[in-house]
Structure formats: C-alpha cells, structure tokens
mmCIF file of C-alpha atoms and ligand atoms in Angstrom:
data_model
loop_
_atom_site.group_PDB
_atom_site.id
_atom_site.type_symbol
_atom_site.label_atom_id
_atom_site.label_comp_id
_atom_site.label_asym_id
_atom_site.label_seq_id
_atom_site.Cartn_x
_atom_site.Cartn_y
_atom_site.Cartn_z
ATOM 1 C CA MET A 1 8.034 -7.634 4.015
ATOM 2 C CA THR A 2 4.546 -6.366 4.826
ATOM 3 C CA LYS A 3 3.930 -5.467 8.469
ATOM 4 C CA LEU A 4 0.822 -6.511 10.366
ATOM 5 C CA PHE A 5 -0.704 -4.413 13.147
ATOM 6 C CA PRO A 6 -3.802 -6.099 14.629
ATOM 7 C CA SER A 7 -6.422 -3.617 15.855
ATOM 8 C CA LEU A 8 -7.037 -4.007 19.578
ATOM 9 C CA LEU A 9 -10.586 -2.751 19.063
ATOM 10 C CA ALA A 10 -11.516 -6.340 18.220
ATOM 11 C CA ALA A 11 -9.584 -7.925 21.116
ATOM 12 C CA ASP A 12 -11.238 -9.239 24.265
ATOM 13 C CA PHE A 13 -10.773 -6.357 26.717
ATOM 14 C CA LEU A 14 -11.581 -8.591 29.676
ATOM 15 C CA TYR A 15 -8.420 -10.571 28.931
ATOM 16 C CA LEU A 16 -6.247 -7.830 27.513
ATOM 17 C CA ASP A 17 -3.105 -9.144 29.188
ATOM 18 C CA LYS A 18 -3.572 -12.602 27.628
ATOM 19 C CA GLU A 19 -4.365 -11.054 24.271
ATOM 20 C CA LEU A 20 -1.142 -9.022 24.363
ATOM 21 C CA ASN A 21 0.920 -12.109 25.179
ATOM 22 C CA ALA A 22 -0.738 -14.075 22.399
ATOM 23 C CA LEU A 23 -0.026 -11.275 19.918
ATOM 24 C CA GLU A 24 3.636 -11.186 20.878
ATOM 25 C CA GLU A 25 3.871 -14.941 20.448
ATOM 26 C CA ALA A 26 2.157 -14.722 17.077
ATOM 27 C CA GLY A 27 4.964 -12.492 15.807
ATOM 28 C CA VAL A 28 2.904 -9.476 14.796
ATOM 29 C CA ASP A 29 4.798 -6.267 14.058
ATOM 30 C CA GLY A 30 2.888 -3.999 16.422
ATOM 31 C CA LEU A 31 -0.546 -3.064 17.738
ATOM 32 C CA HIS A 32 -3.060 -0.665 16.278
ATOM 33 C CA PHE A 33 -4.871 1.368 18.954
ATOM 34 C CA ASP A 34 -8.092 3.072 17.811
ATOM 35 C CA VAL A 35 -9.208 6.210 19.646
ATOM 36 C CA MET A 36 -12.725 7.541 18.866
ATOM 37 C CA ASP A 37 -14.355 10.625 20.344
ATOM 38 C CA GLY A 38 -18.032 10.391 19.345
ATOM 39 C CA GLN A 39 -17.569 13.609 17.323
ATOM 40 C CA PHE A 40 -15.259 12.898 14.420
ATOM 41 C CA VAL A 41 -16.774 9.415 14.223
ATOM 42 C CA PRO A 42 -20.132 8.190 15.561
ATOM 43 C CA ASN A 43 -18.586 5.913 18.168
ATOM 44 C CA ILE A 44 -16.537 6.143 21.354
ATOM 45 C CA SER A 45 -13.712 3.706 22.069
ATOM 46 C CA VAL A 46 -10.772 3.936 24.457
ATOM 47 C CA GLY A 47 -8.232 6.559 25.463
ATOM 48 C CA LEU A 48 -5.278 7.334 27.676
ATOM 49 C CA PRO A 49 -5.911 5.029 30.691
ATOM 50 C CA VAL A 50 -6.211 1.981 28.423
ATOM 51 C CA LEU A 51 -3.138 3.031 26.464
ATOM 52 C CA ASN A 52 -1.286 3.263 29.760
ATOM 53 C CA ALA A 53 -2.283 -0.338 30.596
ATOM 54 C CA VAL A 54 -1.390 -1.651 27.140
ATOM 55 C CA ARG A 55 1.983 0.105 27.277
ATOM 56 C CA ARG A 56 2.764 -1.675 30.540
ATOM 57 C CA GLY A 57 1.602 -4.988 29.065
ATOM 58 C CA THR A 58 3.749 -5.157 25.942
ATOM 59 C CA ASN A 59 6.950 -4.046 24.277
ATOM 60 C CA LEU A 60 5.397 -4.214 20.822
ATOM 61 C CA PRO A 61 5.264 -0.903 18.944
ATOM 62 C CA ILE A 62 1.909 0.848 19.471
ATOM 63 C CA ASP A 63 0.350 2.669 16.541
ATOM 64 C CA VAL A 64 -2.302 5.111 17.828
ATOM 65 C CA HIS A 65 -4.996 6.028 15.296
ATOM 66 C CA LEU A 66 -6.703 9.208 16.477
ATOM 67 C CA MET A 67 -10.234 9.440 15.107
ATOM 68 C CA ILE A 68 -10.894 12.621 17.046
ATOM 69 C CA GLU A 69 -11.639 16.274 16.275
ATOM 70 C CA GLU A 70 -8.788 18.743 16.814
ATOM 71 C CA PRO A 71 -6.117 16.142 17.595
ATOM 72 C CA GLU A 72 -3.628 18.977 18.169
ATOM 73 C CA HIS A 73 -4.857 19.139 21.783
ATOM 74 C CA TYR A 74 -4.063 15.488 22.498
ATOM 75 C CA VAL A 75 -1.070 14.230 20.524
ATOM 76 C CA GLU A 76 1.429 15.115 23.221
ATOM 77 C CA HIS A 77 -0.555 13.153 25.812
ATOM 78 C CA PHE A 78 -0.664 10.054 23.614
ATOM 79 C CA ALA A 79 3.065 10.361 23.039
ATOM 80 C CA ASN A 80 3.675 10.677 26.800
ATOM 81 C CA TYR A 81 1.580 7.571 27.414
ATOM 82 C CA GLY A 82 3.824 5.474 25.200
ATOM 83 C CA ALA A 83 2.619 5.665 21.590
ATOM 84 C CA ASN A 84 5.375 4.824 19.087
ATOM 85 C CA MET A 85 3.381 6.026 16.098
ATOM 86 C CA ILE A 86 0.452 8.465 15.951
ATOM 87 C CA SER A 87 -1.811 9.145 12.985
ATOM 88 C CA VAL A 88 -4.237 12.048 12.754
ATOM 89 C CA HIS A 89 -6.988 12.600 10.207
ATOM 90 C CA VAL A 90 -6.504 15.418 7.734
ATOM 91 C CA GLU A 91 -10.296 15.965 7.897
ATOM 92 C CA ALA A 92 -10.217 16.551 11.664
ATOM 93 C CA THR A 93 -8.025 19.641 11.934
ATOM 94 C CA SER A 94 -7.349 22.997 10.285
ATOM 95 C CA HIS A 95 -3.695 22.687 11.308
ATOM 96 C CA ILE A 96 -2.472 19.374 9.927
ATOM 97 C CA HIS A 97 1.107 20.529 9.328
ATOM 98 C CA SER A 98 1.550 21.791 12.860
ATOM 99 C CA VAL A 99 0.001 18.644 14.412
ATOM 100 C CA ILE A 100 2.483 16.505 12.487
ATOM 101 C CA GLN A 101 5.283 18.716 13.742
ATOM 102 C CA LYS A 102 4.046 18.270 17.325
ATOM 103 C CA ILE A 103 4.119 14.483 16.938
ATOM 104 C CA LYS A 104 7.614 14.535 15.475
ATOM 105 C CA ASP A 105 8.852 16.829 18.228
ATOM 106 C CA LYS A 106 7.985 14.029 20.665
ATOM 107 C CA ASP A 107 10.157 11.558 18.691
ATOM 108 C CA VAL A 108 7.114 9.592 17.665
ATOM 109 C CA LYS A 109 6.454 8.477 14.076
ATOM 110 C CA ALA A 110 3.859 10.724 12.455
ATOM 111 C CA GLY A 111 1.120 9.570 10.106
ATOM 112 C CA VAL A 112 -1.718 11.242 8.292
ATOM 113 C CA ALA A 113 -4.991 9.352 7.794
ATOM 114 C CA ILE A 114 -7.475 9.851 4.960
ATOM 115 C CA ASN A 115 -11.120 8.779 4.832
ATOM 116 C CA PRO A 116 -12.491 6.899 1.795
ATOM 117 C CA GLY A 117 -13.927 10.159 0.420
ATOM 118 C CA THR A 118 -10.697 12.144 0.765
ATOM 119 C CA PRO A 119 -8.312 12.383 -2.224
ATOM 120 C CA VAL A 120 -4.551 11.825 -1.910
ATOM 121 C CA SER A 121 -3.995 15.274 -3.440
ATOM 122 C CA LEU A 122 -5.056 16.846 -0.142
ATOM 123 C CA ILE A 123 -2.040 15.376 1.639
ATOM 124 C CA GLU A 124 0.553 15.567 -1.141
ATOM 125 C CA PRO A 125 2.260 18.601 0.425
ATOM 126 C CA LEU A 126 2.820 16.532 3.585
ATOM 127 C CA LEU A 127 4.360 13.415 2.069
ATOM 128 C CA SER A 128 7.952 14.558 2.531
ATOM 129 C CA ILE A 129 7.543 15.163 6.280
ATOM 130 C CA ILE A 130 5.488 12.170 7.421
ATOM 131 C CA ASP A 131 6.462 8.596 8.259
ATOM 132 C CA TYR A 132 3.265 6.965 7.057
ATOM 133 C CA VAL A 133 -0.063 7.466 5.330
ATOM 134 C CA LEU A 134 -3.081 5.625 6.701
ATOM 135 C CA VAL A 135 -5.540 4.883 3.909
ATOM 136 C CA MET A 136 -8.957 4.096 5.387
ATOM 137 C CA THR A 137 -10.648 1.354 3.389
ATOM 138 C CA VAL A 138 -13.895 1.666 5.381
ATOM 139 C CA ASN A 139 -15.520 4.757 6.842
ATOM 140 C CA PRO A 140 -13.957 5.085 10.285
ATOM 141 C CA GLY A 141 -15.930 4.382 13.443
ATOM 142 C CA PHE A 142 -16.580 0.666 13.580
ATOM 143 C CA GLY A 143 -14.813 -2.651 13.130
ATOM 144 C CA GLY A 144 -16.274 -5.392 10.977
ATOM 145 C CA GLN A 145 -17.263 -3.316 7.931
ATOM 146 C CA VAL A 146 -16.876 -4.273 4.285
ATOM 147 C CA PHE A 147 -13.699 -3.207 2.438
ATOM 148 C CA ILE A 148 -14.305 -0.387 -0.086
ATOM 149 C CA ASP A 149 -12.627 -1.439 -3.343
ATOM 150 C CA SER A 150 -12.394 2.046 -4.814
ATOM 151 C CA CYS A 151 -9.779 2.967 -2.158
ATOM 152 C CA LEU A 152 -7.272 0.633 -3.819
ATOM 153 C CA GLU A 153 -6.417 3.208 -6.471
ATOM 154 C CA LYS A 154 -5.277 5.583 -3.735
ATOM 155 C CA VAL A 155 -2.890 2.932 -2.403
ATOM 156 C CA LYS A 156 -1.459 2.490 -5.883
ATOM 157 C CA TYR A 157 -1.118 6.235 -6.427
ATOM 158 C CA LEU A 158 0.678 6.656 -3.093
ATOM 159 C CA ALA A 159 3.093 3.871 -4.032
ATOM 160 C CA THR A 160 3.786 5.536 -7.398
ATOM 161 C CA LEU A 161 4.311 8.938 -5.781
ATOM 162 C CA ARG A 162 6.699 7.435 -3.261
ATOM 163 C CA ASN A 163 8.882 6.114 -6.069
ATOM 164 C CA GLU A 164 8.674 9.267 -8.148
ATOM 165 C CA LEU A 165 9.506 11.537 -5.235
ATOM 166 C CA ASN A 166 12.087 9.155 -3.812
ATOM 167 C CA LEU A 167 10.436 9.088 -0.379
ATOM 168 C CA ASN A 168 10.004 6.172 1.997
ATOM 169 C CA TYR A 169 6.753 6.631 3.914
ATOM 170 C CA GLU A 170 4.836 3.486 4.808
ATOM 171 C CA ILE A 171 1.408 2.924 3.285
ATOM 172 C CA GLU A 172 -0.918 1.598 5.977
ATOM 173 C CA VAL A 173 -4.336 0.219 5.117
ATOM 174 C CA ASP A 174 -7.130 -0.008 7.693
ATOM 175 C CA GLY A 175 -10.618 -1.500 7.418
ATOM 176 C CA GLY A 176 -12.069 -4.744 6.129
ATOM 177 C CA ILE A 177 -8.745 -6.573 5.858
ATOM 178 C CA ASN A 178 -9.231 -10.339 5.611
ATOM 179 C CA GLU A 179 -7.721 -13.290 3.732
ATOM 180 C CA ASN A 180 -9.077 -11.983 0.417
ATOM 181 C CA THR A 181 -8.441 -8.241 0.680
ATOM 182 C CA ALA A 182 -4.952 -8.538 2.242
ATOM 183 C CA ASN A 183 -3.454 -9.891 -0.981
ATOM 184 C CA LYS A 184 -5.072 -7.158 -3.018
ATOM 185 C CA VAL A 185 -3.785 -4.271 -0.903
ATOM 186 C CA ILE A 186 -0.289 -5.736 -0.832
ATOM 187 C CA GLU A 187 -0.375 -6.058 -4.618
ATOM 188 C CA TYR A 188 -1.380 -2.373 -4.892
ATOM 189 C CA GLY A 189 1.528 -1.301 -2.683
ATOM 190 C CA ALA A 190 0.420 -1.348 0.963
ATOM 191 C CA THR A 191 3.298 -1.951 3.388
ATOM 192 C CA MET A 192 1.377 -2.065 6.701
ATOM 193 C CA LEU A 193 -1.909 -3.868 7.264
ATOM 194 C CA VAL A 194 -4.312 -3.271 10.126
ATOM 195 C CA ALA A 195 -6.696 -6.142 10.806
ATOM 196 C CA GLY A 196 -9.371 -6.168 13.499
ATOM 197 C CA SER A 197 -12.388 -8.441 13.417
ATOM 198 C CA TYR A 198 -11.037 -10.967 10.910
ATOM 199 C CA PHE A 199 -7.764 -11.416 12.794
ATOM 200 C CA PHE A 200 -9.257 -11.788 16.283
ATOM 201 C CA GLN A 201 -11.860 -14.276 15.044
ATOM 202 C CA GLN A 202 -9.109 -16.729 14.108
ATOM 203 C CA ALA A 203 -8.327 -19.477 16.621
ATOM 204 C CA ASP A 204 -4.582 -19.315 15.959
ATOM 205 C CA TYR A 205 -3.142 -15.784 15.746
ATOM 206 C CA SER A 206 0.181 -17.075 14.472
ATOM 207 C CA THR A 207 -1.359 -18.730 11.423
ATOM 208 C CA ALA A 208 -3.578 -15.683 10.837
ATOM 209 C CA ALA A 209 -0.573 -13.349 10.947
ATOM 210 C CA LYS A 210 1.358 -15.447 8.412
ATOM 211 C CA GLN A 211 -1.655 -15.750 6.161
ATOM 212 C CA LEU A 212 -2.390 -12.002 6.094
ATOM 213 C CA LYS A 213 1.211 -10.959 5.526
ATOM 214 C CA GLY A 214 1.286 -13.198 2.443
HETATM 215 C C1 LIG B 301 -12.223 1.533 12.152
HETATM 216 C C2 LIG B 301 -10.878 1.400 12.800
HETATM 217 C C3 LIG B 301 -10.193 0.152 12.442
HETATM 218 C C4 LIG B 301 -10.918 -1.107 12.849
HETATM 219 C C5 LIG B 301 -10.637 -2.122 11.787
HETATM 220 O O1 LIG B 301 -12.727 2.785 12.307
HETATM 221 O O2 LIG B 301 -10.036 2.464 12.449
HETATM 222 O O3 LIG B 301 -8.849 0.114 12.901
HETATM 223 O O4 LIG B 301 -10.553 -1.603 14.102
HETATM 224 O O5 LIG B 301 -11.445 -3.217 12.005
HETATM 225 P P1 LIG B 301 -11.771 -4.285 10.861
HETATM 226 O O6 LIG B 301 -10.471 -4.951 10.514
HETATM 227 O O7 LIG B 301 -12.735 -5.190 11.558
HETATM 228 O O8 LIG B 301 -12.379 -3.545 9.703
HETATM 229 ZN ZN1 LIG B 302 -7.828 2.218 12.915
#
C-alpha cells in the first residue's frame, strides 16, 4: 500500500497543533518536514525549534527533507530533535556516503534525494545502504509548483533496479502531487507520496488521503 506523507510546508503554522491532530485523524502515514537554508534552494523555511514543537505535538513518523548545503553538519541535530527519517540531497555534499552513515548511526532511516536534473546513476552505488530515495518532481524550494513529467522515468528505473538488485528501498516522490499525478507516480512504482499544497487545500484531509493513496 502506498504511504502518504503530507508536507507541513503547506499547513497553517498558526494552528499547527490542530493541523497535527487533523492529520492523525485522517490516517496519514507520517509527516514530511521541509528544511531550506536559502543557499541550496532560494528559500528559507523552518528548522530545529519547529521540529521540536512538531515532535511534541504528534507521534506520527517525521520525515525530514534537508534542502541545505553540507547537511553533514546538521543531521545529528535533526535526529536528536526527533526525526524518524532524514533525506539529504546528493547535490549538496561532497561526502554523501559518510552523511548517510551518520544518519544510520543515529538509528534514523536514511534517504538520498535527487533533483529533477540529477540522474539515478549518480546514486546507484548508494542503493544498497539507504532506506529510501526521494525523487524530486519539481525543482526544490517552493510548494505549489507544476509536476515535471520527465521525472517519471527515474521512478520507473528505480523500481526496476530494486527488483533486479533484490533491495527494498522506498521510492518517495515529492512535488506537484495531486489527484492526477498521484495515480501516475504509483503506476510507475512510487511507494511514498509527499503532498503539500494540493492536500492542505482540501476541506477533508481524510478523503484527500484516501484519494491520493489510490
Ligand atoms: C519543495 C518541497 C516539497 C513541497 C511540496 O521544495 O520539497 O516537499 O512542500 O509541495 P507541493 O506538493 O505543493 O508541490
Ligand atoms: Zn520536500
């Protein structure tokens, strides 16, 4: 069954507590927590103090997506603040293997994220040691962008590789997920969907969650 992780970036931060309760009631599988540094991406979002609040507000698994340069300096902090999963961008560090090791050493699930312009081949040597691949289907930095269709082939290729290599990493897809694109990514092999603006615009989160998971 496909998992759904709504992206808190599109939640109403004034009523974060209510949002967290509503998400739990809607039966989502976890929360996606986007961290942006104004360097790796042209936007700044939230960091450790907000993660600390969210951790106290929910028992749902928290998937931290680090869109920051040199994540090696921060992964331990995000783990200490309660992340259950942490993904780092292969484009943001010269030491991707060691960052993944640092995440795993904290008993947190480790993911590697790739931008729309980054080929899967760049992360093939990592597939046997990671828990998930995050395929960006928009250029990272902002919610509400249009899904980039050409990224679908990467999802398919990752699903094929997983079978061929007998591995079991999750394939997470992030960016532009709505009622039309969700079906497509699932068909191509995605196992975890992130949905921000589309999901939080729906009046009933429960119905939205069921609809997106297919
Ligand atoms: C974009 C973030 C996404 C974002 C998705 O840089 O990584 O997680 O919140 O938002 P939507 O679903 O609106 O594209
Ligand atoms: Zn994200």
